[in-house]
Short mmCIF file of C-alpha atoms in Angstrom, two decimals:
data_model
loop_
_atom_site.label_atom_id
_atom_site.label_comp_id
_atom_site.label_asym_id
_atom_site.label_seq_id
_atom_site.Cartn_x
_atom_site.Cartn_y
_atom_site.Cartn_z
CA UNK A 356 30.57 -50.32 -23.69
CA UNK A 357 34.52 -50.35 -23.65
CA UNK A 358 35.81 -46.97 -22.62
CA UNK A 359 39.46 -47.69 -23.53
CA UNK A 360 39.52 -49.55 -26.96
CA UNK A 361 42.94 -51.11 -28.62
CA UNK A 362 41.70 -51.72 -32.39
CA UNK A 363 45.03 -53.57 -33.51
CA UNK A 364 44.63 -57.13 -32.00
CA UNK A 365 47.99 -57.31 -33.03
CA UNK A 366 51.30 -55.71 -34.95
CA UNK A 367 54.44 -57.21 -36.54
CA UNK A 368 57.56 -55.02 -36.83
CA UNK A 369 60.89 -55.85 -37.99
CA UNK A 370 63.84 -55.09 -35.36
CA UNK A 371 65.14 -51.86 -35.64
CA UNK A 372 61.96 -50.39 -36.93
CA UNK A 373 59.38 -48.16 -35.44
CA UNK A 374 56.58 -49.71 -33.10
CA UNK A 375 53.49 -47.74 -33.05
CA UNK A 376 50.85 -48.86 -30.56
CA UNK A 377 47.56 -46.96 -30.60
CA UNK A 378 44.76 -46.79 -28.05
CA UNK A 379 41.60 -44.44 -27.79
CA UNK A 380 39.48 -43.77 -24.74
CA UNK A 381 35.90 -42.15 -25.02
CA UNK A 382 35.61 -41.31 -20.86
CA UNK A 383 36.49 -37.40 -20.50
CA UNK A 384 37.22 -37.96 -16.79
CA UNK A 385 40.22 -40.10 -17.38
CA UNK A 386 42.99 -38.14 -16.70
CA UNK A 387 46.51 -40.23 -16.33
CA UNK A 388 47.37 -42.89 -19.12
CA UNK A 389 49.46 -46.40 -18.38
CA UNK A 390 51.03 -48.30 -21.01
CA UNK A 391 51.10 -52.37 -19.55
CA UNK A 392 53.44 -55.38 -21.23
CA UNK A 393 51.98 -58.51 -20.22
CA UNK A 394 54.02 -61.79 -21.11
CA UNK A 395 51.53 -64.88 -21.04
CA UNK A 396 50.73 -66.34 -17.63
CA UNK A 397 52.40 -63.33 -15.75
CA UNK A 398 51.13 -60.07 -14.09
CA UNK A 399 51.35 -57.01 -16.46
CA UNK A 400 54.73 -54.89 -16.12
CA UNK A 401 54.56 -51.21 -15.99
CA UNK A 402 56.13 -49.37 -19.06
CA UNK A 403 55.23 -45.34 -19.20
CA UNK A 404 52.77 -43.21 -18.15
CA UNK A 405 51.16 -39.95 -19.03
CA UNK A 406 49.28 -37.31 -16.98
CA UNK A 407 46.23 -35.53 -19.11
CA UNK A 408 48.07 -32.04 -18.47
CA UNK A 409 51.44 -33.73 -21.14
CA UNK A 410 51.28 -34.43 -24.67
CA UNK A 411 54.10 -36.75 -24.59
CA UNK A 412 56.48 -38.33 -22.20
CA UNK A 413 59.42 -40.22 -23.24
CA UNK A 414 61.52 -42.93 -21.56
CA UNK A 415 64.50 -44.29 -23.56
CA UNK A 416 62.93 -46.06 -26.36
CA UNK A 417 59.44 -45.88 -25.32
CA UNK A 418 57.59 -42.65 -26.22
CA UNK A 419 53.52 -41.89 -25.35
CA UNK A 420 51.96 -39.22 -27.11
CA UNK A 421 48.55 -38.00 -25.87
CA UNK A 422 45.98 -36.18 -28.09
CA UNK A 423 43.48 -34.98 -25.70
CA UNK A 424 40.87 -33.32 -28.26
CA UNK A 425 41.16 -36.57 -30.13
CA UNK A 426 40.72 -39.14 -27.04
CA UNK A 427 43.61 -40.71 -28.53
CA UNK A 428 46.95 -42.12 -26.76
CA UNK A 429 49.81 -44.00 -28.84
CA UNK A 430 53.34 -45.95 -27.40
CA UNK A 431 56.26 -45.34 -29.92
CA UNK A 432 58.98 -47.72 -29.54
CA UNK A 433 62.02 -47.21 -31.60
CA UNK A 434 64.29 -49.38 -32.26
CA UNK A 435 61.98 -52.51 -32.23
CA UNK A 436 63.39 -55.09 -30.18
CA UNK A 437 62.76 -59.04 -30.34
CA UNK A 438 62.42 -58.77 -26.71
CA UNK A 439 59.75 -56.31 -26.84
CA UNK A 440 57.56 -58.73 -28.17
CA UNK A 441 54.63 -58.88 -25.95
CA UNK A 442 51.33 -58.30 -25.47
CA UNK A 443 50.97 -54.34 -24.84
CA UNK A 444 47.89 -53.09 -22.87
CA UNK A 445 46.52 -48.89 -22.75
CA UNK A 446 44.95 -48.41 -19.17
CA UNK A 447 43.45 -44.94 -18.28
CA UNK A 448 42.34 -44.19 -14.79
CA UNK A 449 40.34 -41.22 -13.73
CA UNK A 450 40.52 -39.11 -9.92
CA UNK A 451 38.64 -41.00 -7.26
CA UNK A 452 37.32 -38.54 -4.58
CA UNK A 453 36.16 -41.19 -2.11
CA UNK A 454 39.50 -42.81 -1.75
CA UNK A 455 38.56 -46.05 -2.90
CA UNK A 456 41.40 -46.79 -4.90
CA UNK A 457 43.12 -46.05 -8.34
CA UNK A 458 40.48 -48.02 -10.92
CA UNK A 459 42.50 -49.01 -14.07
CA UNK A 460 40.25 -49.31 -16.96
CA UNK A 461 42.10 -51.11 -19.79
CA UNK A 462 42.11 -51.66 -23.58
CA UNK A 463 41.91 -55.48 -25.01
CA UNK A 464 45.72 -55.48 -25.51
CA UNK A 465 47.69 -55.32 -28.94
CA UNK A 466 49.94 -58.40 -29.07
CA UNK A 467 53.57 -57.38 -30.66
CA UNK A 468 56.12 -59.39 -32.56
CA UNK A 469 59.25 -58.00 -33.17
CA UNK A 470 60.79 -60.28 -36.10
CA UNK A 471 64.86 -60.40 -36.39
CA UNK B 1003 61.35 -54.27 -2.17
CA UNK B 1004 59.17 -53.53 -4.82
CA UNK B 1005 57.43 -56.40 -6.12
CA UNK B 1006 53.49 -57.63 -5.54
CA UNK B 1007 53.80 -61.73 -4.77
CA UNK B 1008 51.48 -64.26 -5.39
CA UNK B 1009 50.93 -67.50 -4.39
CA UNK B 1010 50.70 -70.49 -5.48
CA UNK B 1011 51.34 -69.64 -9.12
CA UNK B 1012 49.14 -72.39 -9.93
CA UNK B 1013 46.12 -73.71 -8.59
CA UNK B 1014 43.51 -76.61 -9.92
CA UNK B 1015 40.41 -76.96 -7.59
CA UNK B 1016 37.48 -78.88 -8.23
CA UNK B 1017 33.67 -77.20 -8.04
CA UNK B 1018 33.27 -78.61 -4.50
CA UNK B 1019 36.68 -77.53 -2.65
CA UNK B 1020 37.76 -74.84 -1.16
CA UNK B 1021 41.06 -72.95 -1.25
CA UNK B 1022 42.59 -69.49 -0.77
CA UNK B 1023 44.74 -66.96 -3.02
CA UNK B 1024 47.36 -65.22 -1.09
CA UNK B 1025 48.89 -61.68 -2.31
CA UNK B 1026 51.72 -59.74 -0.11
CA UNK B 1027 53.53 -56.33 -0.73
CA UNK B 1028 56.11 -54.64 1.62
CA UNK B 1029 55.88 -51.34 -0.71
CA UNK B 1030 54.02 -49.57 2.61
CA UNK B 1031 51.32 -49.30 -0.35
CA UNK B 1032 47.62 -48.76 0.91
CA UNK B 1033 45.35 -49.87 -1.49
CA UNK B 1034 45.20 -53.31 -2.74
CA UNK B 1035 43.27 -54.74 -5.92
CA UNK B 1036 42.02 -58.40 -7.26
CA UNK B 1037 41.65 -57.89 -10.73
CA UNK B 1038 40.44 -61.82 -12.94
CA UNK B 1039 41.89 -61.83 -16.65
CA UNK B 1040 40.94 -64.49 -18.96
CA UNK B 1041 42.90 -65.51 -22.12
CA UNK B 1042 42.54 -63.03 -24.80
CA UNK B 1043 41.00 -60.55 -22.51
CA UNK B 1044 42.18 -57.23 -20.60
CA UNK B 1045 42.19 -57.69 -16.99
CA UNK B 1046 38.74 -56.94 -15.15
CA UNK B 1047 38.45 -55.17 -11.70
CA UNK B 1048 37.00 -57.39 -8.88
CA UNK B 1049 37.82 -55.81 -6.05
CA UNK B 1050 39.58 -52.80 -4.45
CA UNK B 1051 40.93 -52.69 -0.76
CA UNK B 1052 41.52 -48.88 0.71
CA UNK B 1053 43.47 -48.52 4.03
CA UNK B 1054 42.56 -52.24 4.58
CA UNK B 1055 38.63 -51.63 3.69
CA UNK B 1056 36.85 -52.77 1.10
CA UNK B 1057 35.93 -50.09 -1.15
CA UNK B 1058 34.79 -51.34 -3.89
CA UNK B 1059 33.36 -55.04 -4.83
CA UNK B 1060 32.39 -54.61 -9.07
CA UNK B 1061 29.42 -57.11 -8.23
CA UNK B 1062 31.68 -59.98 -8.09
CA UNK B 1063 29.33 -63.45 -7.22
CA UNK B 1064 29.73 -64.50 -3.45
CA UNK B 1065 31.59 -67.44 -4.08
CA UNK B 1066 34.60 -64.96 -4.02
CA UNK B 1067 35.35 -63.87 -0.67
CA UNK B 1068 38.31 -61.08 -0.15
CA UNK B 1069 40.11 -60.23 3.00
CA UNK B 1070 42.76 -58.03 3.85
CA UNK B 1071 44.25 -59.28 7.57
CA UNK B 1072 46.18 -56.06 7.49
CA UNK B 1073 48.05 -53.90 5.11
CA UNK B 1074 50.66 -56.13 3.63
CA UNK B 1075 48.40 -59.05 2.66
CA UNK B 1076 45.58 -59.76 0.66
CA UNK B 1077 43.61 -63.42 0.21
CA UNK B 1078 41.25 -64.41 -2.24
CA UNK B 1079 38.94 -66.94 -0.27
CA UNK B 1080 37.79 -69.43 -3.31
CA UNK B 1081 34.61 -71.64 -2.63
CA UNK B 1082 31.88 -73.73 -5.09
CA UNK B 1083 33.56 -72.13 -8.06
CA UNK B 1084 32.86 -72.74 -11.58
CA UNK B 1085 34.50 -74.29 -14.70
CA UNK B 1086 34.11 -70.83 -15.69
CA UNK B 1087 35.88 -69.11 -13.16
CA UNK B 1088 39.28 -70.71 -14.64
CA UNK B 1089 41.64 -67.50 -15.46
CA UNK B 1090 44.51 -65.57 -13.90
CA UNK B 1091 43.59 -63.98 -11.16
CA UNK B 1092 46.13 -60.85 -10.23
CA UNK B 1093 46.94 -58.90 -7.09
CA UNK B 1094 47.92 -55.27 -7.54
CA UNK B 1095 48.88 -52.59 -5.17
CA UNK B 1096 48.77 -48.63 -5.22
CA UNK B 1097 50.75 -46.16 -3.00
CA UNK B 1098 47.60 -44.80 -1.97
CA UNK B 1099 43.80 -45.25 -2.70
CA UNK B 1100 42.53 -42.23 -4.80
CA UNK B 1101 46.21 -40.14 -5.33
CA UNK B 1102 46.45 -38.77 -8.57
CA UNK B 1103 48.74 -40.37 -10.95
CA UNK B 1104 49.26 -43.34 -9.08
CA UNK B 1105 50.21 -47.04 -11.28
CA UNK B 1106 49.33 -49.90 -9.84
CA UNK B 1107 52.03 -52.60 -9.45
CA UNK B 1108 50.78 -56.24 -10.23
CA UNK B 1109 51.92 -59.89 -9.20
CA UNK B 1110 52.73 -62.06 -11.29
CA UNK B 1111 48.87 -64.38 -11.34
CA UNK B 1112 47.52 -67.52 -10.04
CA UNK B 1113 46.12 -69.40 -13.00
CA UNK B 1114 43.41 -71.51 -11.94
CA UNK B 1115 41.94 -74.24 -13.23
CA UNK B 1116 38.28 -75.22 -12.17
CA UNK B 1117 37.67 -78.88 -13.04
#
């Protein structure tokens, strides 16, 4: 059973538009949020994060909004960029109290195409 | 220095040889991860290194054998693998294993062929 679903495979935005990248998560012990861009055949590049006690955190163009009742994250980018075209993955991670490490659970990845 | 580095990028192996995956980091960063992604697919957890331990193995199949020779490096110790196993195979590192809020910063892959 996924616990961190992406259900738009993929998006096409025109540059200078809004990008809106949605993600929900059904585990209620996840409590910090990762958005990932992944270009083919190369490791996935941190973007923004957000901690379960935010509802939003914003980094130039990049925006994540988190709706905790809802389970629901989403990445606003604005303006659209050709160069943001990627593949975009949601990763949620929950505290591990054994110290074994920081266990990223992620989505299936939304592939965007910004068109000129 | 804050990049996770991989090598080689590329790798083709046939079912019968073996050969190793090398990951290094110089961010001081104390846990270390092996995570396999195929195409079209999120990347999947394989492995999970905490001040040089192994932590956590996610039932990976024996012919993958980690080993962290201290806390900078990482290997991936490949042996009788299967056309199957083909995929991109990242290293990732964390500041510290279990720290709240923590990313994880990733190479940049081995894609490996299995003929």
């Amino acid at each position: 059973d996924q616990q961190v679903k992406q259900n738009s495979p993929s998006l096409s935005v025109q540059e200078g538009r809004i990008s809106i990248l949605n993600c929900d998560y059904t585990n209620s012990m996840f409590d910090y949020f990762l958005w990932y861009k992944k270009y083919p055949a190369e490791g996935p590049t941190f973007l923004i994060s957000i901690s379960s006690i935010k509802d939003k955190n914003e980094d130039g163009r990049f925006t994540v909004f988190l709706n905790k009742s809802a389970k629901h994250l989403s990445l606003h980018i604005v303006p659209s960029q050709p160069g943001d075209s990627a593949v975009y993955f949601c990763a949620a991670s929950g505290r591990m109290n054994n110290n074994a490490g920081n266990m990223l659970t992620f989505g299936g990845g939304t592939r965007l195409m910004v068109k000129p | 220095d804050t990049e996770v580095t991989q090598t080689p990028k590329h790798l083709v192996m046939g079912m019968t040889n073996k050969k190793s995956l090398k990951c290094e980091q110089h961010m001081g960063h104390r846990a270390m991860y092996w995570y396999k992604q195929k195409a079209k697919k999120p990347p999947e957890l394989m492995f999970v290194y905490s001040y040089e331990k192994l932590s956590i193995n996610e039932s990976v199949p024996s012919r993958f054998s980690p080993e962290c020779p201290n806390s900078s490096l990482l290997n991936l110790h490949l042996h009788a693998l299967q056309p199957e196993d083909s995929a991109l195979y990242l290293c990732a590192s964390s500041p510290s294993a279990g720290g709240p809020n923590e990313k994880l910063f990733f190479g940049s892959g081995t894609q490996l062929s299995v003929l």
